[in-house]
Amino acid sequence: LEQVIALFQPKVLANQRVLITAGPTFEPIDPVRGLTNLSSGKMGFAIARAARQAGADVTLVSGPTALQTPCGVYRINVQTAEQMHDVVMSRVNTKEIFIAVAAVADWRIANISEQKIKKDIHGKVPTLQFVQNPDILAEVAALPNPPYCVGFAAESENLLQYGEAKRKKKNIPLLVGNIGPQTFGKDQNELMLFDANGQTYFPRANKHELARQLIAAIAARLAPHHEQNSNTLQSSL
Ligand code: CTP
């Protein structure tokens, strides 16, 4: 069924190699506990599916989720931000497009306990120390010959202001903003795209539909001349 659905999708990313991160990361505290976030992975998986249906060769680096791998997508599972970083950096050189959808933990625990931390240590509460994780997207964007980089921003307020600031800070051509609490775990979302030309709003819709619109928007930005030509062609028909 997935292959039949794919047949009807325009192949706007034919022959493109796409690397996508998705889901949360999980940063261990001890062998039974850890820190994570509310990302479900649904948006990233929908984008992987849409890119595949658009003809791309897709590698999906996923944090812990219970989601099924989209048909035809090559998936690598990771747990921590450092693991995600290492997998991305070892594979990104051969890719034309990098889409960072994962909600990567900004910090990991510096003093991970080898054994389960016990509660009955004379009423004392454990102290956690944090160390900052590598910023995968910023590192990829800073490569000498980077792929086309698309970032995500999950904010809880001031999306218009934070979105454009984040795009500039990470030095990427396209950033996709959404409101985290309104989308985490849900099947629907609404997106605001930020690029050098301004903002584009994608109204609330199913994540699969939004993923297709986003893939079309990326393809149009990668091949603006091709887009213009096909518009000219359409208007002359
Ligand atoms: N990202 C990443 N590696 C990190 C942190 C974030 O690749 N260590 C990517 C995310 O996948 C997303 C984008 O960067 O595409 C924005 O992530 P976000 O957490 O919203 O931004 P931060 O730079 O961490 O800013 P802040 O948390 O302060 O809003």
Short mmCIF file of C-alpha atoms and ligand atoms in Angstrom, two decimals:
data_model
loop_
_atom_site.label_atom_id
_atom_site.label_comp_id
_atom_site.label_asym_id
_atom_site.label_seq_id
_atom_site.Cartn_x
_atom_site.Cartn_y
_atom_site.Cartn_z
CA LEU A 1 0.00 0.00 0.00
CA GLU A 2 2.81 2.42 0.92
CA GLN A 3 4.44 1.80 -2.45
CA VAL A 4 1.18 2.45 -4.29
CA ILE A 5 0.71 5.72 -2.34
CA ALA A 6 4.33 6.66 -3.18
CA LEU A 7 3.66 6.11 -6.89
CA PHE A 8 1.30 9.08 -6.89
CA GLN A 9 3.76 11.50 -5.25
CA PRO A 10 5.81 13.90 -7.40
CA LYS A 11 9.48 12.84 -7.36
CA VAL A 12 10.79 16.25 -6.34
CA LEU A 13 13.76 14.74 -4.44
CA ALA A 14 14.75 12.05 -6.96
CA ASN A 15 18.43 11.03 -6.57
CA GLN A 16 18.84 13.18 -3.43
CA ARG A 17 20.41 11.63 -0.33
CA VAL A 18 18.71 12.87 2.82
CA LEU A 19 19.76 12.45 6.45
CA ILE A 20 17.09 13.09 9.10
CA THR A 21 17.23 13.08 12.91
CA ALA A 22 14.00 12.44 14.81
CA GLY A 23 12.53 11.76 18.22
CA PRO A 24 13.85 12.61 21.67
CA THR A 25 17.21 11.64 23.13
CA PHE A 26 17.55 9.83 26.44
CA GLU A 27 20.40 10.84 28.75
CA PRO A 28 21.08 8.25 31.48
CA ILE A 29 21.35 9.18 35.17
CA ASP A 30 22.00 5.63 36.34
CA PRO A 31 21.26 2.16 34.83
CA VAL A 32 17.50 2.52 35.41
CA ARG A 33 16.80 6.27 35.11
CA GLY A 34 17.36 9.08 32.68
CA LEU A 35 16.37 12.49 31.31
CA THR A 36 14.32 12.82 28.16
CA ASN A 37 11.64 15.07 26.63
CA LEU A 38 8.12 14.88 25.18
CA SER A 39 9.06 14.52 21.50
CA SER A 40 7.20 11.55 19.96
CA GLY A 41 9.18 11.41 16.70
CA LYS A 42 5.98 11.62 14.63
CA MET A 43 6.96 14.77 12.69
CA GLY A 44 10.46 13.48 11.87
CA PHE A 45 9.14 10.07 10.80
CA ALA A 46 6.46 11.75 8.63
CA ILE A 47 9.20 13.84 6.96
CA ALA A 48 11.31 10.70 6.37
CA ARG A 49 8.28 9.03 4.75
CA ALA A 50 7.49 12.08 2.60
CA ALA A 51 11.14 12.41 1.47
CA ARG A 52 11.20 8.73 0.53
CA GLN A 53 7.92 9.09 -1.37
CA ALA A 54 9.46 12.06 -3.18
CA GLY A 55 12.17 9.71 -4.51
CA ALA A 56 15.00 10.40 -2.02
CA ASP A 57 17.39 7.92 -0.48
CA VAL A 58 16.60 8.45 3.22
CA THR A 59 18.60 7.65 6.37
CA LEU A 60 16.71 8.26 9.61
CA VAL A 61 18.65 8.55 12.88
CA SER A 62 16.08 8.06 15.61
CA GLY A 63 16.06 8.48 19.36
CA PRO A 64 13.85 6.14 21.42
CA THR A 65 10.31 5.98 19.96
CA ALA A 66 7.77 3.21 19.44
CA LEU A 67 7.12 4.27 15.83
CA GLN A 68 7.33 1.97 12.83
CA THR A 69 10.08 2.70 10.31
CA PRO A 70 8.55 4.25 7.15
CA CYS A 71 8.62 1.97 4.11
CA GLY A 72 11.95 2.11 2.22
CA VAL A 73 13.73 4.24 4.85
CA TYR A 74 17.05 3.12 6.37
CA ARG A 75 16.86 3.61 10.15
CA ILE A 76 19.60 3.79 12.77
CA ASN A 77 18.52 3.79 16.42
CA VAL A 78 20.37 5.80 19.06
CA GLN A 79 19.72 6.67 22.67
CA THR A 80 21.85 9.68 23.64
CA ALA A 81 22.70 13.00 21.97
CA GLU A 82 26.35 11.97 21.74
CA GLN A 83 25.40 8.75 19.90
CA MET A 84 23.15 10.76 17.55
CA HIS A 85 26.02 13.20 16.97
CA ASP A 86 28.50 10.40 16.15
CA VAL A 87 26.14 8.65 13.70
CA VAL A 88 25.25 11.93 11.95
CA MET A 89 28.87 13.09 11.64
CA SER A 90 29.97 9.73 10.22
CA ARG A 91 27.28 9.78 7.51
CA VAL A 92 26.56 13.40 6.64
CA ASN A 93 29.44 13.86 4.17
CA THR A 94 27.68 11.87 1.48
CA LYS A 95 24.32 13.65 1.82
CA GLU A 96 22.76 16.53 -0.11
CA ILE A 97 20.16 17.40 2.57
CA PHE A 98 20.22 17.29 6.39
CA ILE A 99 16.93 17.77 8.29
CA ALA A 100 17.37 18.02 12.07
CA VAL A 101 13.95 17.27 13.54
CA ALA A 102 15.13 15.55 16.74
CA ALA A 103 14.56 17.19 20.12
CA VAL A 104 18.15 16.70 21.24
CA ALA A 105 18.84 17.08 24.96
CA ASP A 106 20.92 20.21 25.47
CA TRP A 107 22.69 18.66 28.46
CA ARG A 108 23.74 15.21 29.64
CA ILE A 109 24.60 14.04 33.13
CA ALA A 110 28.31 14.45 33.93
CA ASN A 111 28.28 12.12 36.94
CA ILE A 112 26.35 9.06 35.64
CA SER A 113 26.16 6.48 38.42
CA GLU A 114 27.34 2.99 37.47
CA GLN A 115 24.84 1.46 39.89
CA LYS A 116 21.25 2.42 40.69
CA ILE A 117 21.24 5.42 43.03
CA LYS A 118 19.57 4.28 46.28
CA LYS A 119 17.08 6.41 48.16
CA ASP A 120 18.10 5.49 51.71
CA ILE A 121 21.36 7.45 51.83
CA HIS A 122 20.49 9.07 55.18
CA GLY A 123 17.79 11.28 53.61
CA LYS A 124 20.31 12.92 51.29
CA VAL A 125 19.06 13.94 47.81
CA PRO A 126 21.42 13.11 44.92
CA THR A 127 23.07 16.01 43.10
CA LEU A 128 23.20 15.86 39.31
CA GLN A 129 25.92 17.67 37.39
CA PHE A 130 25.33 18.60 33.76
CA VAL A 131 27.59 18.97 30.77
CA GLN A 132 26.48 20.50 27.47
CA ASN A 133 25.86 18.18 24.50
CA PRO A 134 27.31 18.92 21.06
CA ASP A 135 24.97 20.94 18.80
CA ILE A 136 24.63 18.49 15.90
CA LEU A 137 22.87 20.88 13.51
CA ALA A 138 25.28 23.77 14.13
CA GLU A 139 28.24 21.43 13.65
CA VAL A 140 26.89 20.08 10.35
CA ALA A 141 26.09 23.63 9.13
CA ALA A 142 29.69 24.66 9.93
CA LEU A 143 31.25 21.89 7.77
CA PRO A 144 33.38 23.20 4.87
CA ASN A 145 30.96 21.78 2.31
CA PRO A 146 27.66 21.38 4.21
CA PRO A 147 24.52 19.73 2.88
CA TYR A 148 21.38 21.90 2.61
CA CYS A 149 20.50 22.20 6.31
CA VAL A 150 16.97 22.40 7.67
CA GLY A 151 16.50 22.97 11.41
CA PHE A 152 13.48 22.77 13.67
CA ALA A 153 12.62 25.02 16.60
CA ALA A 154 10.23 23.78 19.24
CA GLU A 155 9.35 26.87 21.25
CA SER A 156 6.73 27.49 23.89
CA GLU A 157 6.27 31.24 23.13
CA ASN A 158 7.51 34.10 20.86
CA LEU A 159 7.90 31.80 17.85
CA LEU A 160 8.28 34.62 15.29
CA GLN A 161 11.11 36.25 17.20
CA TYR A 162 12.92 33.09 18.39
CA GLY A 163 12.54 31.32 15.01
CA GLU A 164 14.43 33.84 12.89
CA ALA A 165 17.03 34.38 15.66
CA LYS A 166 17.66 30.61 15.83
CA ARG A 167 18.00 30.34 12.03
CA LYS A 168 20.67 33.05 12.06
CA LYS A 169 22.44 31.65 15.15
CA LYS A 170 22.69 28.17 13.62
CA ASN A 171 23.61 29.69 10.23
CA ILE A 172 21.16 27.58 8.23
CA PRO A 173 19.10 28.45 5.12
CA LEU A 174 15.77 27.10 6.43
CA LEU A 175 14.29 26.76 9.91
CA VAL A 176 10.88 25.26 10.69
CA GLY A 177 9.20 26.62 13.80
CA ASN A 178 6.44 25.03 15.82
CA ILE A 179 4.98 25.34 19.30
CA GLY A 180 6.24 22.30 21.22
CA PRO A 181 3.42 21.83 23.76
CA GLN A 182 0.83 22.10 20.94
CA THR A 183 2.41 19.36 18.86
CA PHE A 184 4.42 16.88 20.95
CA GLY A 185 2.73 13.48 20.69
CA LYS A 186 -0.11 14.77 18.50
CA ASP A 187 -0.97 13.78 14.91
CA GLN A 188 -1.48 17.39 13.84
CA ASN A 189 0.78 20.41 13.81
CA GLU A 190 1.16 23.87 12.26
CA LEU A 191 4.45 25.18 10.94
CA MET A 192 6.16 28.49 10.31
CA LEU A 193 9.05 28.39 7.85
CA PHE A 194 11.84 30.97 8.20
CA ASP A 195 14.29 31.61 5.39
CA ALA A 196 16.26 34.56 3.96
CA ASN A 197 13.11 35.77 2.18
CA GLY A 198 10.91 35.86 5.28
CA GLN A 199 8.23 33.58 6.69
CA THR A 200 5.79 31.05 5.25
CA TYR A 201 2.90 29.70 7.33
CA PHE A 202 1.57 26.14 6.93
CA PRO A 203 -1.83 26.02 8.72
CA ARG A 204 -2.79 23.23 11.11
CA ALA A 205 -2.94 19.86 9.35
CA ASN A 206 -2.03 16.21 9.70
CA LYS A 207 1.75 15.73 10.12
CA HIS A 208 1.91 13.59 6.95
CA GLU A 209 0.32 16.39 4.93
CA LEU A 210 2.65 19.01 6.48
CA ALA A 211 5.66 16.76 5.82
CA ARG A 212 4.76 16.65 2.11
CA GLN A 213 4.40 20.44 2.00
CA LEU A 214 7.77 20.81 3.72
CA ILE A 215 9.50 18.42 1.31
CA ALA A 216 8.01 20.39 -1.62
CA ALA A 217 9.25 23.65 -0.03
CA ILE A 218 12.78 22.21 0.41
CA ALA A 219 12.82 20.91 -3.18
CA ALA A 220 11.69 24.32 -4.49
CA ARG A 221 14.48 26.07 -2.56
CA LEU A 222 17.07 23.61 -3.85
CA ALA A 223 16.02 23.96 -7.47
CA PRO A 224 14.52 27.46 -7.85
CA HIS A 225 15.34 27.58 -11.56
CA HIS A 226 13.66 24.28 -12.14
CA GLU A 227 10.62 25.56 -10.23
CA GLN A 228 10.54 28.76 -12.31
CA ASN A 229 10.81 26.75 -15.49
CA SER A 230 7.94 24.48 -14.52
CA ASN A 231 5.85 27.54 -13.55
CA THR A 232 6.59 29.09 -16.91
CA LEU A 233 5.71 25.81 -18.52
CA GLN A 234 2.44 25.62 -16.60
CA SER A 235 1.47 29.18 -17.44
CA SER A 236 2.26 28.63 -21.08
CA LEU A 237 0.15 25.49 -21.25
N1 CTP B 1 19.79 20.49 17.68
C1 CTP B 1 20.86 19.64 17.43
N2 CTP B 1 21.71 19.31 18.46
C2 CTP B 1 21.52 19.81 19.69
C3 CTP B 1 20.42 20.69 19.96
C4 CTP B 1 19.58 21.00 18.92
O1 CTP B 1 21.03 19.18 16.30
N3 CTP B 1 22.36 19.48 20.66
C5 CTP B 1 18.89 20.86 16.56
C6 CTP B 1 17.48 20.33 16.68
O2 CTP B 1 17.35 19.07 16.04
C7 CTP B 1 16.68 21.41 15.95
C8 CTP B 1 17.47 22.69 16.25
O3 CTP B 1 18.78 22.25 16.57
O4 CTP B 1 16.71 21.24 14.56
C9 CTP B 1 16.92 23.57 17.32
O5 CTP B 1 16.91 22.93 18.54
P1 CTP B 1 16.47 23.70 19.87
O6 CTP B 1 16.64 22.77 21.01
O7 CTP B 1 15.12 24.31 19.66
O8 CTP B 1 17.50 24.87 19.90
P2 CTP B 1 18.67 25.23 20.86
O9 CTP B 1 19.79 25.72 20.02
O10 CTP B 1 18.98 24.11 21.79
O11 CTP B 1 18.07 26.47 21.63
P3 CTP B 1 17.14 26.59 22.94
O12 CTP B 1 16.97 25.19 23.51
O13 CTP B 1 17.89 27.50 23.82
O14 CTP B 1 15.85 27.17 22.46
#
